Coordinates of C-alpha atoms and ligand atoms in Angstrom, one line a residue:
X1 CA 19.1 -22.6 -12.4
X2 CA 20.6 -19.8 -10.4
X3 CA 19.3 -16.6 -8.9
X4 CA 21.7 -13.8 -9.5
X5 CA 21.7 -12.4 -6.0
X6 CA 23.5 -9.1 -5.6
X7 CA 23.1 -8.2 -1.9
X8 CA 23.9 -4.8 -0.5
X9 CA 22.0 -4.5 2.8
X10 CA 24.2 -7.3 4.2
X11 CA 27.2 -5.0 3.8
X12 CA 25.8 -2.7 6.4
X13 CA 26.9 -3.4 10.0
X14 CA 25.6 -6.4 11.8
X15 CA 23.5 -4.2 14.1
X16 CA 21.1 -3.5 11.2
X17 CA 19.8 -7.0 11.1
X18 CA 20.0 -10.5 12.5
X19 CA 21.2 -13.4 10.2
X20 CA 18.6 -16.1 10.2
X21 CA 17.7 -18.9 7.9
X22 CA 14.0 -19.7 7.3
X23 CA 12.8 -22.7 9.4
X24 CA 12.0 -25.6 7.0
X25 CA 8.4 -26.6 6.7
X26 CA 6.7 -30.1 6.4
X27 CA 5.4 -30.1 2.9
X28 CA 5.9 -27.1 0.6
X29 CA 3.3 -26.9 -2.2
X30 CA 3.1 -24.1 -4.7
X31 CA -0.2 -22.4 -4.9
X32 CA 0.7 -19.5 -7.1
X33 CA 3.7 -18.1 -9.0
X34 CA 3.6 -14.7 -10.5
X35 CA 5.5 -15.4 -13.8
X36 CA 5.0 -11.8 -15.1
X37 CA 6.6 -10.3 -12.0
X38 CA 9.4 -12.9 -12.1
X39 CA 10.4 -11.8 -15.6
X40 CA 10.1 -8.2 -14.6
X41 CA 12.6 -8.6 -11.8
X42 CA 14.9 -10.9 -13.7
X43 CA 14.6 -14.1 -11.7
X44 CA 14.4 -17.5 -13.3
X45 CA 11.2 -19.2 -12.4
X46 CA 12.8 -22.7 -12.3
X47 CA 15.3 -21.5 -9.7
X48 CA 12.5 -20.4 -7.4
X49 CA 10.7 -23.7 -6.8
X50 CA 8.5 -24.5 -3.8
X51 CA 11.5 -25.7 -1.8
X52 CA 13.2 -22.3 -2.1
X53 CA 9.9 -20.3 -1.7
X54 CA 9.1 -22.2 1.5
X55 CA 12.6 -21.7 2.9
X56 CA 13.5 -25.4 2.9
X57 CA 16.4 -24.8 0.5
X58 CA 18.6 -21.8 0.7
X59 CA 19.7 -20.9 -2.9
X60 CA 23.3 -20.0 -3.6
X61 CA 24.0 -16.4 -3.1
X62 CA 21.2 -15.8 -0.6
X63 CA 22.1 -14.2 2.7
X64 CA 19.0 -14.7 4.8
X65 CA 18.4 -12.1 7.5
X66 CA 15.7 -10.5 9.5
X67 CA 15.8 -6.7 9.5
X68 CA 15.8 -4.6 12.6
X69 CA 13.3 -1.7 12.9
X70 CA 11.3 0.2 15.5
X71 CA 8.0 2.0 15.2
X72 CA 5.2 4.0 16.5
X73 CA 2.2 1.6 16.8
X74 CA -1.0 3.6 17.1
X75 CA 1.1 6.5 18.4
X76 CA 3.1 4.5 21.0
X77 CA 6.8 4.0 20.4
X78 CA 8.2 0.5 20.4
X79 CA 12.0 0.7 20.2
X80 CA 12.4 -2.8 18.8
X81 CA 10.0 -4.5 16.4
X82 CA 11.8 -5.9 13.4
X83 CA 11.0 -8.8 11.0
X84 CA 9.3 -11.2 13.3
X85 CA 7.9 -13.4 10.6
X86 CA 9.8 -12.4 7.5
X87 CA 13.2 -13.1 6.2
X88 CA 15.0 -11.3 3.5
X89 CA 16.6 -13.8 1.2
X90 CA 18.6 -11.3 -0.8
X91 CA 18.5 -8.7 -3.5
X92 CA 18.4 -9.0 -7.3
X93 CA 18.8 -6.4 -10.0
X94 CA 16.2 -6.6 -12.7
X95 CA 16.7 -6.0 -16.5
X96 CA 15.3 -2.6 -15.7
X97 CA 18.3 -1.9 -13.5
X98 CA 16.1 -1.7 -10.4
X99 CA 17.4 -3.5 -7.3
X100 CA 14.7 -5.4 -5.4
X101 CA 14.5 -7.4 -2.2
X102 CA 13.1 -10.9 -2.2
X103 CA 11.6 -11.6 1.1
X104 CA 9.7 -14.7 2.5
X105 CA 6.9 -13.7 4.9
X106 CA 5.7 -16.4 7.2
X107 CA 9.1 -18.2 7.1
X108 CA 9.6 -19.0 10.8
X109 CA 10.8 -17.3 14.0
X110 CA 13.6 -14.7 14.1
X111 CA 15.5 -12.8 16.7
X112 CA 12.6 -10.2 16.5
X113 CA 9.6 -12.6 16.9
X114 CA 8.9 -11.9 20.6
X115 CA 5.9 -14.1 21.4
X116 CA 4.9 -14.7 17.7
X117 CA 5.4 -17.9 15.9
X118 CA 6.9 -16.4 12.8
X119 CA 4.3 -18.0 10.6
X120 CA 1.4 -16.8 8.5
X121 CA -2.0 -18.3 7.7
X122 CA -3.1 -18.8 4.1
X123 CA -5.8 -16.1 4.5
X124 CA -3.6 -13.1 5.2
X125 CA -1.1 -14.4 2.6
X126 CA -3.7 -14.5 -0.1
X127 CA -5.1 -11.2 1.0
X128 CA -1.8 -9.5 0.6
X129 CA -1.2 -11.3 -2.8
X130 CA -4.6 -10.1 -4.1
X131 CA -4.6 -6.6 -2.8
X132 CA -0.9 -5.8 -3.5
X133 CA -1.2 -7.1 -7.1
X134 CA -4.4 -5.2 -7.5
X135 CA -2.7 -2.0 -6.3
X136 CA 0.1 -2.6 -8.9
X137 CA -2.4 -3.0 -11.7
X138 CA -4.1 0.2 -10.5
X139 CA -0.8 1.9 -11.0
X140 CA -0.3 2.7 -7.3
X141 CA 3.3 2.2 -5.9
X142 CA 3.3 -1.0 -3.9
X143 CA 5.4 -4.0 -2.8
X144 CA 4.6 -7.0 -5.0
X145 CA 3.7 -10.6 -4.5
X146 CA 5.8 -13.1 -6.3
X147 CA 4.4 -16.4 -5.0
X148 CA 2.3 -18.3 -2.5
X149 CA 3.3 -21.7 -1.1
X150 CA 1.5 -23.7 1.6
X151 CA 3.6 -25.2 4.2
X152 CA 1.7 -28.4 5.0
X153 CA 1.6 -27.2 8.6
X154 CA -1.2 -25.7 10.6
X155 CA -0.9 -22.3 12.4
X156 CA -2.9 -21.6 15.5
X157 CA -4.8 -18.3 15.5
X158 CA -8.4 -18.0 16.8
X159 CA -8.7 -21.3 15.0
X160 CA -6.1 -23.5 13.4
X161 CA -5.6 -22.7 9.8
X162 CA -3.4 -23.8 6.9
X163 CA 0.1 -22.2 7.0
X164 CA 1.5 -20.4 4.0
X165 CA 4.4 -18.2 3.0
X166 CA 4.3 -15.2 0.7
X167 CA 7.3 -14.3 -1.4
X168 CA 7.3 -10.5 -1.4
X169 CA 9.3 -8.3 -3.7
X170 CA 10.0 -4.6 -2.9
X171 CA 12.5 -1.9 -4.0
X172 CA 13.6 -2.3 -0.3
X173 CA 12.1 -2.9 3.1
X174 CA 13.4 0.2 4.7
X175 CA 10.8 1.9 6.8
X176 CA 10.4 5.1 8.8
X177 CA 10.8 2.6 11.7
X178 CA 14.2 1.6 10.4
X179 CA 15.5 5.1 11.1
X180 CA 13.7 5.2 14.4
X181 CA 15.5 1.9 15.4
X182 CA 18.9 3.6 15.3
X183 CA 17.6 7.0 16.5
X184 CA 16.2 5.3 19.7
X185 CA 19.7 3.9 20.3
X186 CA 21.4 7.3 19.8
X187 CA 23.4 5.6 17.0
X188 CA 24.2 8.6 14.8
X189 CA 26.8 6.6 12.9
X190 CA 24.2 4.0 11.9
X191 CA 21.8 6.8 10.9
X192 CA 24.5 8.3 8.7
X193 CA 25.2 4.9 7.0
X194 CA 21.4 4.2 6.6
X195 CA 20.9 7.7 5.1
X196 CA 23.7 7.3 2.6
X197 CA 22.4 3.8 1.7
X198 CA 18.9 5.1 1.1
X199 CA 20.1 8.0 -1.0
X200 CA 22.2 5.7 -3.2
X201 CA 19.5 3.1 -3.5
X202 CA 16.3 5.2 -3.8
X203 CA 17.1 8.8 -4.2
X204 CA 20.4 9.1 -6.1
X205 CA 19.3 12.5 -7.5
X206 CA 19.6 14.2 -4.1
X207 CA 23.2 13.2 -3.5
X208 CA 24.5 16.4 -5.1
X209 CA 22.0 18.7 -3.4
X210 CA 23.3 21.5 -1.2
X211 CA 21.9 19.5 1.8
X212 CA 21.4 15.9 0.7
X213 CA 19.7 15.1 4.0
X214 CA 17.1 17.9 3.6
X215 CA 16.7 17.0 0.0
X216 CA 16.1 13.4 1.0
X217 CA 13.4 14.5 3.4
X218 CA 11.8 16.6 0.8
X219 CA 11.6 13.7 -1.7
X220 CA 10.2 11.3 0.9
X221 CA 7.6 13.8 1.8
X222 CA 6.7 14.3 -1.8
X223 CA 6.4 10.6 -2.5
X224 CA 4.2 10.0 0.6
X225 CA 1.9 12.9 -0.3
X226 CA 1.4 11.5 -3.8
X227 CA 0.9 7.9 -2.5
X228 CA -1.7 8.8 0.1
X229 CA -3.6 10.8 -2.5
X230 CA -3.6 7.8 -4.8
X231 CA -4.9 5.6 -2.1
X232 CA -7.8 7.9 -1.4
X233 CA -8.7 8.2 -5.1
X234 CA -9.5 4.5 -5.1
X235 CA -11.1 4.4 -1.7
X236 CA -8.3 2.6 -0.1
X237 CA -7.8 2.5 3.6
X238 CA -4.4 1.1 4.7
X239 CA -5.6 0.4 8.2
X240 CA -2.3 0.3 10.1
X241 CA -0.2 3.3 9.2
X242 CA 2.2 2.7 12.0
X243 CA 5.7 4.2 11.3
X244 CA 7.0 0.7 10.8
X245 CA 4.5 0.2 8.0
X246 CA 5.6 3.3 6.0
X247 CA 8.2 2.6 3.4
X248 CA 11.0 5.1 2.8
X249 CA 10.9 4.5 -0.9
X250 CA 7.3 5.4 -1.2
X251 CA 5.4 2.1 -1.8
X252 CA 2.4 0.8 -0.1
X253 CA 3.6 -1.8 2.3
X254 CA 2.2 -4.3 4.8
X255 CA -1.3 -5.3 3.8
X256 CA -3.0 -6.2 7.1
X257 CA -6.5 -5.1 7.9
X258 CA -6.6 -2.8 4.8
X259 CA -9.8 -2.4 2.7
X260 CA -11.3 -0.7 -0.2
X261 CA -14.5 0.9 0.9
X262 CA -17.7 0.2 -0.8
X263 CA -20.2 2.8 0.4
X264 CA -18.4 6.1 0.7
X265 CA -18.0 7.8 4.1
X266 CA -14.9 9.9 4.8
X267 CA -14.5 8.5 8.3
X268 CA -14.7 4.9 7.2
X269 CA -12.6 2.5 9.2
X270 CA -12.3 -1.3 8.8
X271 CA -9.5 -2.5 11.0
X272 CA -10.9 -4.2 14.1
X273 CA -8.0 -2.9 16.2
X274 CA -8.4 0.8 15.1
X275 CA -11.0 1.7 17.7
X276 CA -10.4 5.5 17.6
X277 CA -10.4 5.8 13.8
X278 CA -6.8 6.9 13.8
X279 CA -6.4 5.4 10.4
X280 CA -9.7 6.3 8.9
X281 CA -9.9 7.1 5.2
X282 CA -9.8 10.9 5.6
X283 CA -7.3 10.8 8.5
X284 CA -4.6 9.2 6.3
X285 CA -2.9 12.4 5.2
X286 CA -2.6 13.7 8.8
X287 CA -1.1 10.4 9.9
X288 CA 1.3 10.3 7.0
X289 CA 2.4 13.9 7.9
X290 CA 2.8 12.8 11.6
X291 CA 4.8 9.8 10.5
X292 CA 7.0 12.0 8.4
X293 CA 7.7 14.2 11.4
X294 CA 9.0 11.1 13.2
X295 CA 11.2 10.5 10.2
X296 CA 12.5 14.1 10.1
X297 CA 13.3 13.9 13.8
X298 CA 15.8 11.1 13.1
X299 CA 17.5 13.1 10.4
X300 CA 18.1 16.4 12.2
X301 CA 21.4 15.3 13.9
X302 CA 22.8 14.5 10.4
X303 CA 22.3 18.1 9.1
X304 CA 25.6 19.9 9.6
X305 CA 25.8 23.1 11.5
X306 CA 23.6 24.8 14.1
X307 CA 21.0 22.2 15.4
X308 CA 18.3 24.8 16.0
X309 CA 18.6 25.9 12.4
X310 CA 18.6 22.3 11.3
X311 CA 15.4 21.8 13.2
X312 CA 13.8 24.8 11.6
X313 CA 14.9 23.7 8.1
X314 CA 13.5 20.2 8.6
X315 CA 10.2 21.7 9.9
X316 CA 10.0 23.9 6.8
X317 CA 10.3 20.8 4.6
X318 CA 7.7 19.0 6.6
X319 CA 5.4 22.0 6.3
X320 CA 5.2 21.4 2.5
X321 CA 3.3 18.2 3.1
X322 CA -0.3 19.5 3.4
X323 CA 0.0 21.6 0.3
X324 CA 1.7 18.8 -1.7
X325 CA -1.0 16.4 -0.6
X326 CA -3.9 18.8 -1.4
X327 CA -2.5 19.4 -4.9
X328 CA -2.2 15.6 -5.5
X329 CA -5.6 14.9 -4.0
X330 CA -7.4 17.6 -6.0
X331 CA -5.7 17.0 -9.3
X332 CA -6.5 13.2 -9.0
X333 CA -10.1 13.8 -8.1
X334 CA -10.6 16.4 -10.8
X335 CA -9.4 13.9 -13.3
X336 CA -11.9 11.4 -11.9
X337 CA -14.7 13.8 -12.7
X338 CA -13.3 14.6 -16.1
X339 CA -11.9 18.1 -15.6
X340 CA -8.8 18.5 -17.7
X341 CA -7.9 22.1 -17.0
X342 CA -7.3 23.5 -13.6
X343 CA -9.2 26.3 -11.8
X344 CA -9.2 27.3 -8.2
X345 CA -12.8 26.4 -7.6
X346 CA -12.3 22.8 -8.7
X347 CA -11.4 21.4 -5.3
X348 CA -14.6 22.9 -4.0
X349 CA -16.5 21.1 -6.8
X350 CA -14.8 17.8 -5.8
X351 CA -15.6 18.3 -2.1
X352 CA -19.2 19.1 -3.0
X353 CA -19.5 15.7 -4.8
X354 CA -17.9 13.9 -1.9
X355 CA -20.4 15.6 0.4
X356 CA -23.5 14.4 -1.5
X357 CA -21.9 11.0 -1.9
X358 CA -21.4 10.7 1.9
X359 CA -25.1 11.6 2.6
X360 CA -26.2 8.5 0.7
X361 CA -23.1 6.4 1.3
X362 CA -22.9 5.9 -2.4
X363 CA -20.7 3.1 -3.6
X364 CA -17.4 4.9 -4.3
X365 CA -16.2 2.8 -7.2
X366 CA -19.6 2.6 -9.0
X367 CA -20.2 6.3 -8.7
X368 CA -17.1 7.3 -10.6
X369 CA -17.6 4.5 -13.1
X370 CA -21.2 5.5 -13.8
X371 CA -20.3 9.1 -13.9
X372 CA -17.9 8.3 -16.7
X373 CA -20.7 6.4 -18.5
X374 CA -22.9 9.4 -18.1
X375 CA -20.4 11.6 -20.0
X376 CA -20.3 9.1 -22.7
X377 CA -24.1 8.5 -23.0
X378 CA -25.3 11.9 -21.8
X379 CA -27.7 10.0 -19.5
X380 CA -27.5 10.4 -15.8
X381 CA -30.1 7.8 -14.8
X382 CA -27.7 5.1 -13.7
X383 CA -25.5 7.4 -11.6
X384 CA -28.6 9.2 -10.1
X385 CA -30.0 5.8 -9.1
X386 CA -27.1 5.4 -6.6
X387 CA -28.5 8.2 -4.4
X388 CA -31.2 8.1 -1.8
X389 CA -31.9 11.7 -2.6
X390 CA -30.9 12.4 -6.1
X391 CA -31.7 16.1 -5.9
X392 CA -28.4 16.8 -4.2
X393 CA -26.6 15.0 -7.0
X394 CA -28.7 16.9 -9.6
X395 CA -27.6 20.2 -8.2
X396 CA -24.0 19.1 -8.2
X397 CA -24.2 17.7 -11.7
X398 CA -25.6 21.0 -13.0
X399 CA -22.6 22.8 -11.6
X400 CA -20.3 20.1 -12.9
X401 CA -21.8 20.4 -16.5
X402 CA -21.3 24.2 -16.4
X403 CA -17.7 23.7 -15.4
X404 CA -16.9 21.3 -18.2
X405 CA -18.6 23.2 -21.1
X406 CA -16.2 23.5 -23.9
X407 CA -13.8 20.7 -22.8
X408 CA -13.2 17.9 -25.3
X409 CA -15.6 15.1 -24.5
X410 CA -13.4 12.3 -26.0
X411 CA -10.4 13.4 -24.0
X412 CA -12.5 13.7 -20.9
X413 CA -13.9 10.2 -21.2
X414 CA -10.4 8.8 -21.8
X415 CA -9.0 10.6 -18.7
X416 CA -12.0 9.4 -16.6
X417 CA -11.6 5.8 -17.8
X418 CA -7.9 5.9 -16.8
X419 CA -8.7 7.3 -13.4
X420 CA -11.8 5.4 -12.4
X421 CA -11.3 1.6 -12.0
X422 CA -14.1 -0.7 -12.8
X423 CA -12.8 -3.4 -10.5
X424 CA -11.3 -3.1 -7.0
X425 CA -10.7 -5.9 -4.5
X426 CA -14.0 -5.8 -2.8
X427 CA -14.0 -7.0 0.8
X428 CA -16.8 -9.5 0.3
X429 CA -15.0 -11.0 -2.6
X430 CA -11.8 -11.3 -0.6
X431 CA -13.6 -13.1 2.1
X432 CA -15.0 -15.5 -0.4
X433 CA -11.5 -16.1 -1.8
X434 CA -10.1 -16.7 1.7
X435 CA -12.9 -19.0 2.8
X436 CA -12.3 -21.1 -0.2
X437 CA -8.5 -21.1 0.2
X438 CA -9.0 -22.3 3.8
X439 CA -10.6 -25.3 2.3
X440 CA -7.9 -25.8 -0.2
X441 CA -9.9 -24.4 -3.1
X442 CA -7.9 -21.8 -5.0
X443 CA -10.2 -21.3 -8.0
X444 CA -11.8 -18.1 -6.6
X445 CA -8.3 -16.7 -5.9
X446 CA -7.3 -17.3 -9.5
X447 CA -10.5 -15.8 -10.9
X448 CA -10.3 -12.7 -8.8
X449 CA -6.7 -12.0 -9.6
X450 CA -7.4 -12.4 -13.3
X451 CA -10.2 -9.8 -13.1
X452 CA -8.1 -7.4 -11.0
X453 CA -5.1 -7.6 -13.3
X454 CA -7.1 -5.3 -15.7
X455 CA -8.9 -3.0 -13.3
X456 CA -9.7 -0.1 -15.8
X457 CA -11.1 -2.3 -18.6
X458 CA -14.7 -3.2 -19.0
X459 CA -15.0 -6.9 -18.7
X460 CA -18.6 -7.7 -19.5
X461 CA -18.0 -11.4 -18.8
X462 CA -16.9 -10.5 -15.2
X463 CA -19.5 -7.9 -14.5
X464 CA -20.6 -9.5 -11.3
X465 CA -17.2 -8.5 -9.8
X466 CA -18.2 -4.9 -10.3
X467 CA -21.1 -5.2 -7.9
X468 CA -21.0 -3.9 -4.3
X469 CA -22.0 -6.4 -1.7
X470 CA -25.6 -7.3 -1.0
X471 CA -26.7 -6.1 2.4
X472 CA -25.9 -9.5 4.0
X473 CA -22.5 -9.6 2.3
X474 CA -21.2 -6.3 3.7
X475 CA -17.9 -6.7 5.5
X476 CA -17.7 -4.3 8.4
X477 CA -14.4 -5.2 9.9
X478 CA -11.1 -6.6 8.8
X479 CA -8.5 -8.3 10.9
X480 CA -4.8 -8.6 11.0
X481 CA -5.0 -12.3 11.4
X482 CA -1.2 -12.5 11.5
Ligands
AMP501 P1 2.6 -5.8 11.4 O1 1.3 -5.7 12.2 O2 2.5 -6.9 10.3 O3 3.1 -4.5 10.9 O4 3.6 -6.4 12.4 C1 4.1 -5.7 13.5 C2 5.2 -6.5 14.2 O5 4.8 -7.7 14.7 C3 6.4 -6.8 13.3 O6 7.5 -6.7 14.0 C4 6.1 -8.2 12.8 O7 7.3 -8.9 12.4 C5 5.5 -8.8 14.1 N1 4.7 -10.0 13.9 C6 3.5 -10.0 13.3 N2 3.0 -11.3 13.3 C7 3.9 -12.1 13.8 C8 4.1 -13.5 14.0 N3 3.1 -14.3 13.6 N4 5.2 -13.9 14.5 C9 6.2 -13.1 14.9 N5 6.2 -11.8 14.7 C10 5.0 -11.2 14.2
MG502 MG1 4.6 -4.3 9.6

């Protein structure tokens, strides 16, 4: 009945974190336990009962702490953010050899809470559970959700809501903002320790490079380019790509006002606090690049020798981002339209499709799903029906058919099915799940997560979950609600 904690972050100096136990709650009750994930990460489900998941009992070997980090929030630098409502219990090493953090989110105030209560409402907790587990099932790198418990307490937001705690699992919780935290304090020694730690934990292959620091930057750039391209290929909008919400190990982290778009528009924004569209769907690569520049800035002093040269070298690595992103974006989207070979004109073909889709604000997920069907059946009717003005689509489809002449149809269909999900966490469904959970009904939560666990499979019995919202169900804005 033990959790085999094997903590490494706690061996870093005390200025990296603040030791803090979770604050006990009135009445812990388990809503959900992710048994599959527990097995994957090598924890014993019995050892992680509601008392532990709620923070009422500290298991042997845990070293609870809130991590320090800084961050640029909507472009403005805040030198101290930190875990204001999350506490790292400790780390475990899974049967796969991967070290992971187990964190409780919503577990009470910490040194970093400022005016916040350190708590979370059931809605955002369930939202993060559903969306992060959907991302994992889609094959997109992400933090994971291990469990949801309710606290038996209310939290005060715009209204009072049931309190809950999410047990989150991640390869680590080190962010661009973690580097910025020490950089802002001029603490080069801490930056050196953090860099060595990150290389050992996440990028051991760069340790032997001529310049491990530059090689680290290169790898982080590559992982972020690939990640943002993956997001965009499923219509995902993170919503708060602040530097404190960008993980160094390359997973999607911090599911706040994120959303999967229904009707396609490249400038789509959902977050109610993103008034300028800084984090719009098509602005995500530029923002990732900007965030990575902030990361690079913290590393320059660690590159030995002439600082001007170090700056130039770091800049050169950063300059690889747009190209790396474009390649990932284009190859992902060509797979979505069933092109298995690569030609220079392909990205133009992809952009042309996105262009006609935007004109009719066609449902992003349905479009690619029906396009796949059309390759299988040879009939365009269903996909055409998505457009207000199908002539634009017809012209594109003609070009597309010419491009794919001679490619193996079976292989194309397989590739398209593997790249085009049937099910995504649609906003109106999430709202339904959250509204029910606010009333203590978790049945919709259970149903939706079961459907989203197999996003690429046809599930005729769950076909209604494929549907876009009816006009009166459309969700226009999402909220942090923290
Ligand atoms: P986020 O918007 O989730 O990325 O959070 C930004 C910062 O605000 C982080 O430092 C969080 O820990 C902190 N924060 C968010 N919600 C709360 C809360 N309810 N209590 C204390 N701190 C919070
Ligand atoms: Mg955050």
